[in-house]
Backbone as numpy.savetxt, mean C-alpha at the origin, in Angstrom:
# Nx Ny Nz CAx CAy CAz Cx Cy Cz
-3.73 -3.59 4.47 -3.62 -2.97 3.17 -2.16 -2.95 2.71
-1.24 -2.69 3.65 0.18 -2.67 3.31 0.64 -4.05 2.83
0.17 -5.09 3.52 0.52 -6.45 3.13 -0.03 -6.76 1.74
-1.25 -6.33 1.47 -1.87 -6.55 0.17 -1.04 -5.87 -0.93
-0.67 -4.61 -0.71 0.13 -3.90 -1.70 1.49 -4.55 -1.91
2.10 -4.97 -0.82 3.41 -5.59 -0.91 3.32 -6.89 -1.71
2.31 -7.70 -1.43 2.16 -8.97 -2.15 1.91 -8.71 -3.64
1.13 -7.68 -3.95 0.89 -7.34 -5.35 2.18 -6.90 -6.03
2.96 -6.06 -5.35 4.22 -5.57 -5.91 5.22 -6.70 -6.11
5.16 -7.71 -5.25 6.06 -8.86 -5.38 5.56 -9.87 -6.41
4.39 -9.60 -6.99 3.87 -10.48 -8.03 3.12 -11.69 -7.50
2.66 -11.63 -6.25 1.91 -12.74 -5.67 0.65 -12.18 -4.99
-0.27 -11.61 -5.77 -1.46 -11.02 -5.16 -2.28 -12.05 -4.39
-2.93 -11.59 -3.35 -3.73 -12.46 -2.48 -5.14 -11.92 -2.37
-6.09 -12.81 -2.12 -7.46 -12.38 -1.85 -7.52 -11.83 -0.43
-8.63 -11.17 -0.11 -8.81 -10.62 1.23 -8.75 -11.74 2.27
-9.41 -12.85 1.97 -9.39 -13.99 2.90 -7.99 -14.59 3.02
-7.27 -14.63 1.91 -5.90 -15.12 1.94 -5.01 -14.25 2.81
-5.20 -12.94 2.72 -4.42 -12.01 3.55 -4.75 -12.20 5.03
-6.04 -12.34 5.32 -6.44 -12.57 6.72 -5.82 -13.86 7.25
-5.81 -14.88 6.43 -5.22 -16.16 6.82 -3.72 -16.01 7.05
-3.07 -15.26 6.20 -1.63 -15.03 6.35 -1.34 -14.33 7.68
-2.11 -13.29 7.97 -1.90 -12.54 9.21 -2.16 -13.43 10.42
-3.24 -14.20 10.35 -3.60 -15.08 11.48 -2.50 -16.10 11.78
-1.79 -16.52 10.75 -0.76 -17.54 10.91 0.42 -17.08 11.79
0.68 -15.77 11.82 1.81 -15.26 12.60 1.41 -14.21 13.63
0.12 -13.96 13.79 -0.37 -12.92 14.69 -0.31 -13.39 16.14
0.80 -13.11 16.80 1.01 -13.59 18.16 0.15 -12.87 19.19
-0.13 -11.57 18.97 -0.90 -10.81 19.96 -2.39 -10.73 19.61
-2.80 -11.42 18.55 -4.20 -11.54 18.14 -4.88 -10.18 17.95
-4.14 -9.20 17.40 -4.74 -7.89 17.14 -5.19 -7.74 15.69
-4.97 -8.76 14.87 -5.38 -8.72 13.47 -4.45 -7.90 12.59
-3.30 -7.54 13.14 -2.32 -6.75 12.40 -0.95 -7.42 12.51
-0.06 -7.06 11.58 1.30 -7.57 11.64 2.22 -6.51 12.21
2.83 -6.82 13.33 3.87 -5.93 13.86 5.17 -6.27 13.14
6.18 -5.47 13.34 7.46 -5.76 12.71 7.99 -7.10 13.18
7.84 -7.37 14.47 8.30 -8.65 15.03 7.57 -9.81 14.37
6.25 -9.69 14.20 5.47 -10.75 13.57 5.85 -10.90 12.09
6.18 -9.78 11.45 6.61 -9.83 10.06 7.91 -10.64 9.95
8.84 -10.39 10.85 10.09 -11.15 10.84 9.85 -12.62 11.17
8.82 -12.89 11.95 8.47 -14.26 12.30 8.14 -15.09 11.05
7.61 -14.44 10.03 7.31 -15.13 8.76 8.58 -15.80 8.25
9.68 -15.07 8.23 10.93 -15.59 7.68 11.56 -16.62 8.61
11.38 -16.43 9.90 11.87 -17.41 10.87 11.14 -18.74 10.68
9.80 -18.65 10.56 9.01 -19.88 10.38 9.33 -20.53 9.04
9.56 -19.72 8.01 9.89 -20.28 6.69 11.22 -21.03 6.76
12.20 -20.44 7.44 13.51 -21.09 7.57 13.42 -22.37 8.38
12.51 -22.39 9.36 12.34 -23.58 10.21 11.43 -24.62 9.57
10.84 -24.28 8.41 9.94 -25.21 7.73 8.58 -25.32 8.39
8.17 -24.28 9.12 6.90 -24.31 9.84 5.73 -23.72 9.05
5.98 -23.26 7.83 4.90 -22.71 7.00 4.46 -23.74 5.99
3.16 -23.75 5.71 2.65 -24.66 4.69 3.15 -24.21 3.33
3.45 -25.15 2.48 4.04 -24.83 1.17 3.12 -23.95 0.33
1.80 -24.17 0.41 0.86 -23.38 -0.39 0.45 -22.08 0.30
1.00 -21.82 1.44 0.67 -20.62 2.21 1.15 -19.36 1.50
0.37 -18.30 1.61 0.79 -17.01 1.07 2.04 -16.52 1.75
2.20 -16.89 3.02 3.40 -16.48 3.75 4.63 -17.17 3.19
4.49 -18.41 2.78 5.62 -19.11 2.17 5.97 -18.43 0.85
4.96 -18.02 0.10 5.21 -17.30 -1.15 5.96 -16.01 -0.85
5.56 -15.31 0.20 6.23 -14.08 0.59 7.68 -14.35 0.98
7.89 -15.38 1.76 9.25 -15.71 2.19 10.13 -16.06 0.99
9.57 -16.77 0.01 10.34 -17.14 -1.16 10.62 -15.95 -2.07
9.67 -14.99 -2.09 9.81 -13.84 -2.98 10.73 -12.77 -2.42
10.99 -12.82 -1.13 11.83 -11.78 -0.54 13.24 -11.89 -1.11
13.88 -10.75 -1.21 15.19 -10.71 -1.84 16.31 -10.66 -0.81
16.02 -11.04 0.42 17.02 -10.91 1.47 17.05 -12.18 2.31
18.22 -12.58 2.70 18.40 -13.73 3.56 18.61 -13.20 4.98
17.59 -13.33 5.82 17.65 -12.79 7.17 18.79 -13.44 7.96
19.02 -14.72 7.74 20.10 -15.40 8.46 21.46 -14.80 8.09
21.61 -14.42 6.83 22.87 -13.84 6.38 22.99 -12.36 6.75
21.92 -11.61 6.53 21.94 -10.16 6.75 21.69 -9.77 8.20
21.01 -10.62 8.92 20.66 -10.29 10.30 19.37 -9.48 10.35
18.88 -9.28 11.54 17.61 -8.57 11.72 17.73 -7.12 11.28
18.84 -6.45 11.62 19.00 -5.04 11.24 19.02 -4.89 9.72
19.71 -5.77 9.04 19.74 -5.72 7.58 18.37 -5.95 6.98
17.63 -6.90 7.54 16.27 -7.17 7.06 15.38 -5.96 7.32
15.52 -5.38 8.50 14.72 -4.20 8.85 15.00 -3.07 7.86
16.27 -2.81 7.59 16.65 -1.76 6.64 16.10 -2.05 5.24
16.19 -3.32 4.84 15.69 -3.73 3.53 14.20 -3.44 3.39
13.43 -3.88 4.39 11.98 -3.71 4.29 11.56 -2.26 4.51
12.30 -1.50 5.30 12.00 -0.08 5.44 12.24 0.63 4.11
13.28 0.23 3.39 13.54 0.80 2.07 12.41 0.46 1.11
11.92 -0.78 1.18 10.78 -1.18 0.34 9.55 -0.34 0.65
9.26 -0.15 1.94 8.11 0.65 2.36 8.28 2.08 1.88
9.48 2.63 2.00 9.75 3.99 1.55 9.49 4.12 0.05
9.92 3.14 -0.71 9.70 3.16 -2.16 8.21 3.12 -2.47
7.46 2.28 -1.77 6.02 2.22 -1.98 5.36 3.53 -1.58
5.82 4.11 -0.49 5.23 5.34 -0.02 5.54 6.49 -0.96
6.71 6.47 -1.60 7.04 7.49 -2.60 6.09 7.41 -3.77
5.78 6.19 -4.20 4.82 6.01 -5.29 3.46 6.51 -4.87
3.08 6.26 -3.62 1.80 6.72 -3.12 1.75 8.25 -3.06
2.87 8.87 -2.68 2.93 10.33 -2.65 2.74 10.90 -4.03
3.36 10.28 -5.02 3.21 10.72 -6.40 1.75 10.63 -6.84
1.11 9.51 -6.51 -0.30 9.33 -6.83 -1.15 10.38 -6.13
-0.83 10.68 -4.87 -1.57 11.69 -4.11 -1.40 13.07 -4.74
-0.19 13.37 -5.20 0.04 14.65 -5.86 -0.77 14.76 -7.14
-0.80 13.68 -7.91 -1.60 13.68 -9.14 -3.08 13.88 -8.83
-3.55 13.20 -7.81 -4.95 13.31 -7.43 -5.26 14.74 -6.98
-4.38 15.34 -6.19 -4.57 16.71 -5.72 -4.60 17.68 -6.91
-3.73 17.44 -7.87 -3.70 18.28 -9.07 -5.01 18.17 -9.85
-5.54 16.96 -9.97 -6.81 16.76 -10.66 -7.95 17.45 -9.92
-7.94 17.36 -8.60 -8.97 18.02 -7.79 -8.90 19.53 -7.97
-7.69 20.07 -8.01 -7.51 21.51 -8.20 -8.06 21.93 -9.55
-7.79 21.14 -10.59 -8.34 21.45 -11.92 -9.86 21.43 -11.90
-10.45 20.47 -11.19 -11.91 20.40 -11.10 -12.46 21.64 -10.41
-11.80 22.07 -9.32 -12.26 23.28 -8.61 -12.16 24.51 -9.50
-11.06 24.63 -10.24 -10.88 25.77 -11.15 -11.95 25.75 -12.23
-12.25 24.59 -12.77 -13.29 24.46 -13.81 -14.65 24.86 -13.25
-14.94 24.45 -12.03 -16.21 24.81 -11.39 -16.30 26.32 -11.19
-15.21 26.93 -10.73 -15.19 28.39 -10.55 -15.43 29.09 -11.88
-14.81 28.59 -12.95 -14.99 29.18 -14.28 -16.44 29.09 -14.73
-17.07 27.96 -14.48 -18.49 27.80 -14.85 -19.37 28.77 -14.08
-19.07 28.95 -12.80 -19.86 29.87 -11.98 -19.69 31.30 -12.49
-18.45 31.70 -12.83 -18.21 33.04 -13.37 -18.95 33.24 -14.69
-18.93 32.21 -15.55 -19.62 32.31 -16.83 -21.13 32.45 -16.63
-21.68 31.68 -15.68 -23.11 31.76 -15.41 -23.47 33.15 -14.88
-22.64 33.71 -13.99 -22.89 35.05 -13.46 -22.80 36.09 -14.58
-21.84 35.92 -15.48 -21.71 36.85 -16.60 -22.95 36.79 -17.49
-23.45 35.58 -17.78 -24.65 35.43 -18.62 -25.84 36.11 -17.97
-25.95 35.98 -16.64 -27.06 36.64 -15.94 -26.96 38.16 -16.07
-25.77 38.70 -15.89 -25.58 40.15 -16.05 -25.86 40.58 -17.48
-25.40 39.80 -18.42 -25.62 40.12 -19.84 -27.11 40.14 -20.16
-27.83 39.14 -19.62 -29.27 39.06 -19.84 -29.97 40.26 -19.20
-29.51 40.71 -18.05 -30.11 41.85 -17.36 -29.93 43.12 -18.18
-28.78 43.30 -18.82 -28.53 44.49 -19.61 -29.14 44.40 -21.00
-29.44 43.21 -21.48 -30.00 43.02 -22.82 -31.47 43.37 -22.86
-32.16 43.31 -21.73 -33.61 43.57 -21.75 -33.96 45.00 -21.70
């Protein structure tokens, strides 16, 4: 899911099958997930010319804004951690909005229940 979001944010959205294919291309431990080491392997393979030109991974390597050879692994790690932090901040904002909406729904439901109870009491005293 993180890879999907990242590809969308970079302007190169991928299908579910495309994402699976991308992961499979660099998944050294065959766990179906990308570790940080496997993620860096994408850029190593791109620099070595080992990725297919139409590959989603090649698109990712081209879209990245950092030169791992120039910045080094630590610089690349810091860069991508900053990207993840930015995405996670956006997700936190979305979660806060969702929580606020849920709270409004709960308050509205409580108000309806109070109104219904009031109508019942009113009806009891009206007869």
